[in-house]
CSV table of C-alpha atoms in Angstrom, one decimal:
chain,number,residue,atom,x,y,z
A,1,MET,CA,0.0,0.0,0.0
A,2,TRP,CA,2.7,2.4,1.0
A,3,GLN,CA,4.8,1.5,-2.0
A,4,TRP,CA,1.9,2.1,-4.2
A,5,LEU,CA,1.3,5.5,-2.7
A,6,VAL,CA,4.9,6.5,-3.2
A,7,ARG,CA,4.7,5.4,-6.8
A,8,LEU,CA,1.5,7.4,-7.3
A,9,TYR,CA,3.2,10.4,-5.7
A,10,HIS,CA,6.1,10.2,-8.0
A,11,ARG,CA,3.8,9.8,-11.0
A,12,LEU,CA,1.7,12.8,-10.0
A,13,GLY,CA,4.9,14.8,-10.1
A,14,SER,CA,5.1,14.1,-13.9
A,15,PRO,CA,3.2,16.7,-15.8
A,16,LYS,CA,2.9,14.4,-18.8
A,17,TRP,CA,1.4,11.5,-16.8
A,18,PHE,CA,-1.0,13.9,-15.1
A,19,TYR,CA,-2.0,15.5,-18.4
A,20,GLU,CA,-2.7,12.1,-20.1
A,21,LEU,CA,-4.5,10.6,-17.2
A,22,THR,CA,-6.8,13.6,-16.5
A,23,GLY,CA,-7.6,14.0,-20.2
A,24,LYS,CA,-9.9,10.9,-19.9
A,25,TRP,CA,-11.5,12.2,-16.7
A,26,ILE,CA,-12.8,15.5,-18.0
A,27,ILE,CA,-15.8,14.2,-19.8
A,28,TRP,CA,-16.9,12.0,-16.9
A,29,LEU,CA,-16.4,14.7,-14.2
A,30,ALA,CA,-18.4,17.2,-16.4
A,31,LEU,CA,-21.2,14.7,-16.9
A,32,LEU,CA,-21.5,13.6,-13.3
A,33,SER,CA,-21.3,17.1,-11.8
A,34,GLY,CA,-23.8,18.4,-14.3
A,35,VAL,CA,-26.3,15.6,-13.8
A,36,GLY,CA,-25.7,15.8,-10.0
A,37,MET,CA,-26.4,19.5,-9.9
A,38,LEU,CA,-29.5,19.2,-12.1
A,39,VAL,CA,-30.9,16.5,-9.9
A,40,GLY,CA,-29.9,18.3,-6.7
A,41,VAL,CA,-31.4,21.6,-7.7
A,42,VAL,CA,-34.6,20.1,-9.0
A,43,MET,CA,-35.0,18.0,-5.8
A,44,GLY,CA,-34.0,20.9,-3.6
A,45,LEU,CA,-36.1,23.6,-5.2
A,46,LEU,CA,-39.2,21.7,-6.4
A,47,PHE,CA,-39.5,18.6,-4.1
A,48,ALA,CA,-38.0,19.3,-0.7
A,49,PRO,CA,-40.6,20.6,1.8
A,50,ALA,CA,-40.5,24.2,3.0
A,51,ASP,CA,-38.9,24.6,6.5
A,52,TYR,CA,-41.1,25.0,9.6
A,53,GLN,CA,-39.3,28.3,10.6
A,54,GLN,CA,-37.8,29.8,7.4
A,55,GLY,CA,-40.3,28.7,4.8
A,56,ASP,CA,-38.8,28.7,1.3
A,57,SER,CA,-35.8,31.0,2.1
A,58,PHE,CA,-33.9,28.0,3.6
A,59,ARG,CA,-33.5,26.6,0.0
A,60,ILE,CA,-30.5,28.8,-0.6
A,61,ILE,CA,-28.7,26.2,1.6
A,62,TYR,CA,-28.3,24.1,-1.5
A,63,ILE,CA,-25.8,26.6,-2.9
A,64,HIS,CA,-24.5,28.2,0.3
A,65,VAL,CA,-23.4,25.1,2.2
A,66,PRO,CA,-21.6,23.3,-0.8
A,67,ALA,CA,-19.8,26.6,-1.7
A,68,ALA,CA,-18.6,27.1,1.9
A,69,ILE,CA,-17.4,23.5,2.2
A,70,ILE,CA,-15.5,23.8,-1.1
A,71,ALA,CA,-14.0,27.1,-0.2
A,72,GLN,CA,-12.5,25.5,2.9
A,73,SER,CA,-11.4,22.2,1.3
A,74,GLY,CA,-9.9,24.2,-1.6
A,75,TYR,CA,-7.8,26.2,0.9
A,76,MET,CA,-6.5,23.0,2.5
A,77,ILE,CA,-5.7,21.5,-0.9
A,78,MET,CA,-3.8,24.7,-1.7
A,79,ALA,CA,-1.9,24.8,1.6
A,80,VAL,CA,-0.9,21.1,1.3
A,81,SER,CA,0.2,21.6,-2.3
A,82,GLY,CA,2.3,24.5,-1.1
A,83,ALA,CA,3.9,22.4,1.6
A,84,ILE,CA,4.7,19.7,-0.9
A,85,PHE,CA,6.2,22.3,-3.2
A,86,LEU,CA,8.3,23.8,-0.3
A,87,ILE,CA,9.5,20.4,0.9
A,88,TRP,CA,10.0,18.3,-2.2
A,89,ARG,CA,10.3,21.1,-4.8
A,90,MET,CA,7.7,19.4,-6.9
A,91,LYS,CA,6.6,22.0,-9.5
A,92,MET,CA,3.3,20.2,-10.2
A,93,ALA,CA,2.3,21.0,-6.7
A,94,ALA,CA,3.0,24.7,-7.2
A,95,TRP,CA,0.9,24.6,-10.4
A,96,VAL,CA,-2.0,22.9,-8.6
A,97,ALA,CA,-1.8,25.5,-5.8
A,98,ARG,CA,-2.0,28.2,-8.4
A,99,ALA,CA,-4.8,26.5,-10.2
A,100,VAL,CA,-6.8,26.2,-6.9
A,101,ALA,CA,-6.4,29.7,-5.6
A,102,PRO,CA,-8.9,31.7,-7.8
A,103,LEU,CA,-11.4,28.8,-7.7
A,104,GLY,CA,-11.4,28.6,-4.0
A,105,ALA,CA,-11.7,32.4,-3.8
A,106,SER,CA,-14.7,32.2,-6.1
A,107,PHE,CA,-16.5,29.6,-4.0
A,108,CYS,CA,-15.7,31.6,-0.9
A,109,LEU,CA,-17.3,34.7,-2.5
A,110,ILE,CA,-20.3,32.6,-3.5
A,111,ALA,CA,-20.7,31.4,0.1
A,112,LEU,CA,-20.4,35.0,1.5
A,113,PHE,CA,-22.8,36.4,-1.1
A,114,THR,CA,-25.5,33.7,-0.7
A,115,GLY,CA,-25.1,33.9,3.1
A,116,ALA,CA,-25.9,37.7,2.9
A,117,ILE,CA,-28.9,36.9,0.8
A,118,TRP,CA,-30.0,34.3,3.2
A,119,GLY,CA,-29.3,36.5,6.3
A,120,LYS,CA,-31.6,39.4,5.2
A,121,PRO,CA,-35.0,37.5,5.3
A,122,THR,CA,-34.1,35.3,8.3
A,123,TRP,CA,-31.9,37.2,10.6
A,124,GLY,CA,-33.0,40.6,9.4
A,125,THR,CA,-29.5,41.8,8.3
A,126,TRP,CA,-27.2,41.2,5.4
A,127,TRP,CA,-24.1,41.2,7.4
A,128,VAL,CA,-23.0,41.1,11.1
A,129,TRP,CA,-19.5,40.9,12.4
A,130,ASP,CA,-19.8,37.6,14.2
A,131,ALA,CA,-17.0,35.1,14.5
A,132,ARG,CA,-18.2,32.8,11.6
A,133,LEU,CA,-18.9,35.6,9.1
A,134,THR,CA,-15.7,37.4,9.9
A,135,SER,CA,-13.5,34.3,9.8
A,136,MET,CA,-15.0,33.5,6.4
A,137,LEU,CA,-14.2,37.0,5.1
A,138,ILE,CA,-10.6,36.5,6.3
A,139,LEU,CA,-10.5,33.3,4.3
A,140,LEU,CA,-11.4,35.3,1.2
A,141,PHE,CA,-8.7,37.9,1.9
A,142,LEU,CA,-6.2,35.0,2.5
A,143,TYR,CA,-7.1,33.7,-0.9
A,144,PHE,CA,-6.6,37.1,-2.4
A,145,GLY,CA,-3.2,37.4,-0.6
A,146,VAL,CA,-2.0,34.0,-1.9
A,147,MET,CA,-3.2,34.8,-5.4
A,148,ALA,CA,-1.3,38.1,-5.4
A,149,LEU,CA,1.9,36.5,-4.0
A,150,GLN,CA,1.8,33.6,-6.5
A,151,ARG,CA,2.3,36.3,-9.2
A,152,ALA,CA,4.0,39.1,-7.3
A,153,ILE,CA,7.7,38.2,-7.7
A,154,GLU,CA,9.7,38.2,-11.0
A,155,SER,CA,11.2,34.8,-10.2
A,156,GLU,CA,8.4,32.2,-10.5
A,157,ASP,CA,10.0,29.9,-8.0
A,158,ALA,CA,10.2,32.6,-5.3
A,159,SER,CA,6.7,33.7,-6.1
A,160,HIS,CA,5.4,30.1,-5.6
A,161,LYS,CA,7.3,29.9,-2.3
A,162,ALA,CA,5.9,33.1,-1.0
A,163,GLY,CA,2.3,32.1,-1.9
A,164,ALA,CA,2.9,28.6,-0.3
A,165,ILE,CA,4.1,30.2,3.0
A,166,LEU,CA,1.2,32.5,3.2
A,167,SER,CA,-1.2,29.7,2.5
A,168,LEU,CA,0.4,27.6,5.3
A,169,VAL,CA,0.2,30.6,7.7
A,170,GLY,CA,-3.5,31.0,6.9
A,171,LEU,CA,-4.2,27.3,7.5
A,172,VAL,CA,-4.9,28.2,11.2
A,173,ASN,CA,-8.0,30.0,10.0
A,174,ILE,CA,-9.7,26.8,8.9
A,175,PRO,CA,-10.4,25.3,12.4
A,176,ILE,CA,-11.3,28.8,13.5
A,177,ILE,CA,-14.1,28.9,10.8
A,178,LYS,CA,-15.3,25.4,11.7
A,179,TYR,CA,-15.5,25.8,15.4
A,180,SER,CA,-16.3,29.6,15.5
A,181,VAL,CA,-20.0,28.7,16.1
A,182,ASP,CA,-19.2,26.5,19.0
A,183,TRP,CA,-16.5,28.6,20.7
A,184,TRP,CA,-18.2,32.0,20.6
A,185,ASN,CA,-21.7,33.4,20.7
A,186,THR,CA,-22.5,34.0,17.0
A,187,LEU,CA,-25.6,35.0,15.0
A,188,HIS,CA,-24.8,32.1,12.7
A,189,GLN,CA,-26.3,28.8,13.8
A,190,PRO,CA,-24.2,25.8,14.7
A,191,ALA,CA,-23.3,23.2,12.0
A,192,THR,CA,-26.1,21.0,10.8
A,193,LEU,CA,-23.8,18.4,9.1
A,194,LYS,CA,-21.5,16.6,11.5
A,195,LEU,CA,-19.5,13.5,10.9
A,196,THR,CA,-20.3,12.0,14.3
A,197,GLU,CA,-24.0,12.7,14.6
A,198,ARG,CA,-27.2,12.3,12.6
A,199,PRO,CA,-28.0,15.6,11.1
A,200,PRO,CA,-31.1,17.4,12.5
A,201,MET,CA,-32.5,17.8,9.1
A,202,HIS,CA,-35.5,16.0,7.5
A,203,PRO,CA,-34.3,13.3,4.9
A,204,ASP,CA,-36.3,14.9,2.1
A,205,MET,CA,-34.2,18.1,2.7
A,206,LEU,CA,-31.0,16.4,3.5
A,207,ILE,CA,-30.7,14.2,0.4
A,208,PRO,CA,-30.7,17.0,-2.1
A,209,LEU,CA,-28.1,18.8,0.1
A,210,LEU,CA,-25.8,15.8,0.1
A,211,ILE,CA,-26.2,15.4,-3.7
A,212,MET,CA,-25.4,19.1,-4.2
A,213,ILE,CA,-22.3,18.8,-2.0
A,214,VAL,CA,-21.0,15.8,-4.0
A,215,ALA,CA,-21.8,17.5,-7.4
A,216,THR,CA,-20.0,20.7,-6.3
A,217,TYR,CA,-17.0,18.7,-5.3
A,218,LEU,CA,-17.0,17.1,-8.8
A,219,LEU,CA,-17.3,20.5,-10.4
A,220,PHE,CA,-14.5,21.8,-8.3
A,221,ALA,CA,-12.3,18.8,-9.2
A,222,LEU,CA,-13.1,19.4,-12.9
A,223,LEU,CA,-12.2,23.1,-12.7
A,224,VAL,CA,-8.9,22.4,-10.8
A,225,ILE,CA,-7.9,19.8,-13.4
A,226,LEU,CA,-8.7,22.1,-16.3
A,227,ARG,CA,-6.7,24.9,-14.8
A,228,THR,CA,-3.8,22.6,-13.9
A,229,ARG,CA,-3.7,21.3,-17.5
A,230,ASN,CA,-3.5,25.0,-18.6
A,231,GLU,CA,-0.5,25.5,-16.3
A,232,ILE,CA,1.1,22.4,-17.7
A,233,LEU,CA,0.6,23.4,-21.3
A,234,TRP,CA,2.1,26.8,-20.6
A,235,HIS,CA,5.1,25.8,-18.6
A,236,GLU,CA,5.9,22.8,-20.8
A,237,ARG,CA,5.1,24.4,-24.1
A,238,LYS,CA,8.6,24.0,-25.4
A,239,ARG,CA,8.8,20.3,-24.6
A,240,SER,CA,8.4,17.9,-27.4
A,241,TRP,CA,5.7,15.8,-25.8
A,242,ILE,CA,3.5,18.9,-25.8
A,243,GLN,CA,4.2,19.8,-29.4
A,244,GLU,CA,3.4,16.1,-30.3
A,245,LEU,CA,0.0,16.2,-28.6
A,246,PRO,CA,-2.6,15.8,-31.4
A,247,GLU,CA,-4.5,18.9,-30.3
A,248,VAL,CA,-1.3,21.0,-30.3
A,249,ALA,CA,0.2,19.6,-33.4
A,250,ALA,CA,-2.8,20.4,-35.4
A,251,ARG,CA,-2.6,24.0,-34.4
A,252,ILE,CA,1.1,24.3,-35.1
A,253,LYS,CA,0.6,22.9,-38.5
A,254,GLY,CA,-2.3,25.3,-39.2
A,255,GLY,CA,0.0,28.2,-38.3
A,256,GLN,CA,-1.8,29.1,-35.1
A,257,ARG,CA,0.2,29.4,-31.9
B,1,MET,CA,13.8,10.9,3.5
B,2,HIS,CA,16.5,13.2,2.1
B,3,PRO,CA,18.0,15.1,5.1
B,4,GLN,CA,17.4,18.5,3.6
B,5,ARG,CA,13.7,17.6,2.9
B,6,LYS,CA,13.3,16.3,6.3
B,7,LYS,CA,14.6,19.6,7.7
B,8,ARG,CA,12.2,21.5,5.5
B,9,LEU,CA,9.3,19.3,6.6
B,10,GLN,CA,10.2,19.8,10.2
B,11,LEU,CA,10.5,23.6,9.7
B,12,ILE,CA,7.0,23.8,8.1
B,13,LEU,CA,5.4,21.6,10.7
B,14,PHE,CA,7.0,23.7,13.4
B,15,MET,CA,5.8,26.9,11.7
B,16,VAL,CA,2.2,25.7,11.4
B,17,VAL,CA,2.1,24.5,15.0
B,18,ALA,CA,3.8,27.7,16.3
B,19,ILE,CA,1.3,29.9,14.4
B,20,GLY,CA,-1.5,27.7,15.6
B,21,ALA,CA,-0.4,28.1,19.2
B,22,ALA,CA,0.1,31.9,18.8
B,23,VAL,CA,-3.3,32.4,17.2
B,24,GLY,CA,-4.9,30.1,19.7
B,25,LEU,CA,-3.6,32.1,22.6
B,26,LEU,CA,-4.6,35.3,20.9
B,27,MET,CA,-8.2,34.0,20.4
B,28,TYR,CA,-8.3,32.7,23.9
B,29,SER,CA,-7.4,36.1,25.4
B,30,LEU,CA,-9.8,37.9,23.0
B,31,SER,CA,-12.6,35.4,23.5
B,32,GLU,CA,-14.9,37.8,25.3
B,33,ASN,CA,-14.5,40.4,22.5
B,34,VAL,CA,-15.1,37.8,19.8
B,35,ASN,CA,-18.5,37.0,21.2
B,36,LEU,CA,-21.2,38.7,19.2
B,37,PHE,CA,-23.5,39.2,22.2
B,38,GLN,CA,-23.7,39.2,25.9
B,39,THR,CA,-26.0,36.7,27.7
B,40,PRO,CA,-28.7,37.8,30.2
B,41,THR,CA,-26.6,36.2,33.0
B,42,GLN,CA,-23.6,38.4,32.1
B,43,ILE,CA,-25.8,41.5,32.1
B,44,ALA,CA,-27.4,40.5,35.4
B,45,ASN,CA,-24.0,40.0,37.0
B,46,GLY,CA,-23.1,43.6,36.0
B,47,GLU,CA,-20.5,42.6,33.6
B,48,VAL,CA,-21.9,45.0,31.0
B,49,PRO,CA,-21.5,48.8,31.4
B,50,VAL,CA,-24.6,51.0,31.5
B,51,GLY,CA,-24.9,53.5,28.6
B,52,ARG,CA,-22.5,51.7,26.3
B,53,THR,CA,-23.8,50.1,23.1
B,54,ILE,CA,-23.8,46.3,23.5
B,55,ARG,CA,-25.5,43.3,22.0
B,56,ALA,CA,-27.7,41.1,24.2
B,57,GLY,CA,-28.8,37.6,23.0
B,58,GLY,CA,-31.1,34.9,24.3
B,59,LEU,CA,-34.5,33.4,23.9
B,60,VAL,CA,-37.6,35.5,23.9
B,61,VAL,CA,-39.6,34.6,27.0
B,62,VAL,CA,-43.0,33.1,26.0
B,63,GLY,CA,-45.8,35.4,26.9
B,64,SER,CA,-43.5,38.4,27.5
B,65,LEU,CA,-44.1,40.2,24.2
B,66,LYS,CA,-46.2,43.4,24.6
B,67,ARG,CA,-46.9,45.6,21.6
B,68,ASP,CA,-47.7,49.3,21.8
B,69,ASP,CA,-51.3,50.0,20.7
B,70,THR,CA,-50.5,53.0,18.6
B,71,GLY,CA,-46.9,52.7,17.4
B,72,LEU,CA,-44.3,50.1,16.5
B,73,ALA,CA,-42.8,49.9,20.0
B,74,VAL,CA,-42.5,46.5,21.6
B,75,THR,CA,-41.2,45.3,24.9
B,76,PHE,CA,-40.2,41.7,25.6
B,77,GLN,CA,-37.9,39.7,27.8
B,78,VAL,CA,-34.9,37.7,26.8
B,79,THR,CA,-33.6,34.8,28.8
B,80,ASP,CA,-30.7,32.3,28.9
B,81,GLY,CA,-32.5,30.1,31.4
B,82,ALA,CA,-30.7,31.6,34.4
B,83,ALA,CA,-31.5,35.3,34.1
B,84,THR,CA,-33.8,37.6,32.0
B,85,VAL,CA,-33.3,41.1,30.5
B,86,PRO,CA,-36.2,43.3,29.4
B,87,ILE,CA,-35.8,44.9,26.0
B,88,HIS,CA,-37.6,47.8,24.5
B,89,TYR,CA,-37.5,48.3,20.8
B,90,GLU,CA,-39.2,50.5,18.2
B,91,GLY,CA,-39.1,49.3,14.7
B,92,ILE,CA,-39.9,46.4,12.4
B,93,LEU,CA,-39.1,43.0,13.8
B,94,PRO,CA,-37.6,40.3,11.6
B,95,ASP,CA,-39.9,37.7,10.2
B,96,LEU,CA,-38.5,35.0,12.3
B,97,PHE,CA,-39.0,36.9,15.5
B,98,ARG,CA,-41.4,35.1,17.8
B,99,GLU,CA,-41.8,34.0,21.4
B,100,GLY,CA,-39.4,31.2,22.2
B,101,GLN,CA,-37.1,32.2,19.4
B,102,GLY,CA,-33.4,33.2,19.8
B,103,ILE,CA,-32.7,36.9,19.1
B,104,VAL,CA,-29.8,39.3,19.3
B,105,ALA,CA,-30.5,42.9,20.2
B,106,LEU,CA,-28.2,45.9,19.7
B,107,GLY,CA,-28.7,48.8,22.2
B,108,LYS,CA,-27.8,50.4,25.4
B,109,LEU,CA,-28.7,49.5,29.0
B,110,ASP,CA,-30.6,52.2,30.8
B,111,GLU,CA,-30.6,52.9,34.6
B,112,SER,CA,-33.6,50.6,35.1
B,113,GLY,CA,-31.8,47.7,33.5
B,114,THR,CA,-33.9,47.7,30.3
B,115,LEU,CA,-32.0,47.4,27.0
B,116,GLN,CA,-33.1,50.2,24.7
B,117,ALA,CA,-32.6,48.4,21.4
B,118,SER,CA,-31.9,50.1,18.1
B,119,GLU,CA,-31.7,46.8,16.1
B,120,VAL,CA,-33.2,43.3,16.7
B,121,LEU,CA,-31.9,40.3,14.7
B,122,ALA,CA,-33.5,36.8,14.8
B,123,LYS,CA,-31.4,33.7,15.2
B,124,HIS,CA,-32.5,30.4,13.7
B,125,ASP,CA,-31.3,27.0,14.8
B,126,GLU,CA,-29.5,24.3,12.8
B,127,LYS,CA,-32.6,22.1,12.5
B,128,TYR,CA,-34.5,21.8,9.3
B,129,MET,CA,-37.9,20.1,9.0
B,130,PRO,CA,-41.2,20.5,7.2
B,131,PRO,CA,-44.0,22.2,9.2
B,132,GLU,CA,-46.0,18.9,9.4
B,133,VAL,CA,-43.2,17.1,11.1
B,134,LYS,CA,-42.7,20.0,13.5
B,135,HIS,CA,-46.4,19.9,14.2
B,136,ALA,CA,-46.4,16.1,14.8
B,137,LEU,CA,-43.4,16.4,17.1
B,138,ASP,CA,-45.1,19.1,19.2
B,139,GLN,CA,-48.2,17.0,19.3
B,140,ALA,CA,-46.3,14.0,20.5
B,141,HIS,CA,-44.5,16.1,23.1
B,142,GLU,CA,-47.9,17.4,24.4
B,143,ASP,CA,-49.4,13.8,24.4
B,144,GLY,CA,-46.3,12.6,26.3
B,145,LYS,CA,-46.6,15.4,28.8
B,146,ALA,CA,-50.3,14.6,29.4
B,147,ALA,CA,-49.6,10.9,29.7
B,148,MET,CA,-46.9,11.7,32.4
B,149,GLN,CA,-49.3,13.9,34.4
B,150,ASN,CA,-52.2,11.4,34.6
B,151,PRO,CA,-50.9,8.0,33.9
B,152,ALA,CA,-54.2,6.3,34.8
B,153,SER,CA,-56.2,8.0,32.1
B,154,SER,CA,-53.8,7.1,29.3
B,155,ASN,CA,-54.4,3.4,29.5
């Protein structure tokens, strides 16, 4: 098992191997996440019952919660990739970190935005400076900081290192976001979905939410893979294996670069 | 593992742990300031200065809501189970405001100990269910209570 993991790790470090492997995944990820989202949205908006307290306005949960989960998972992926780059100097890891950053920031923005829309009819306000909302806003700023650093320095290597270090520093914010609602008095309610307990949510409402979470994860994986492939194409553009790719060769032949 | 890589790994782990500890201590010392609101117990214990803008949070006491006949003014009491604080507010209450519901009110304590609120926000809990289920649960709860009180008649 360990041997297998080490081999997988070494292979993942090869841009060519990654490019060829993920090329076959794109269509499946797109199909599965598309179908999943369609099913999740239709079930969530049309078939799930209205909430006893919040009526129909709770339905924004089907975007809000998946986006917030992905924003945090994305940050962790970015930080771990940064650590791998710092320790093993694997350039693929740096490219993945760079691919993840703007995507994570987008999902974080979606979570904050849908949260504000949800807050107005239920709490009576768009925004409040409680621990959960503030730590989520800090997450967005951390993403912006990492994105800036990843491109700030002339030397690409130094730029990646700076971005990786900031993303590792900001990792401390992730448990703060998760436990903010338990540690402090907040306006935001405690977590509904917990690994250890049965969620206090009716199954007719819960199943579409779980479908949406899985579908959003698949979408995120698809987008990260597409962006990483772009990084590979750009950085390896002078290598022969890129120029021999059918899609690239056709363009070179046609005079397009 | 290559000794240089091992060193870098240790350095990164040390950095993450050290930052975690530093931020943890910072948050611990700030914890009172990070709280969005004060509980009625804290207010009753005099931990909150009179005349300063604060937030008070708790559950609206059932039966305590009184509406002004002419205007938008309302008074109600908020409790955390141990203490209660009276709140006076003039304005539109959020849709989720009702007796028994959690709320957070922004305002100043006056000399009589009433919070003169300028904003009232409603909290909602992490439970989601359709109204029929809620109704059935409440009904079962009532039935259970009735059965506890007169066990003879329930059989």
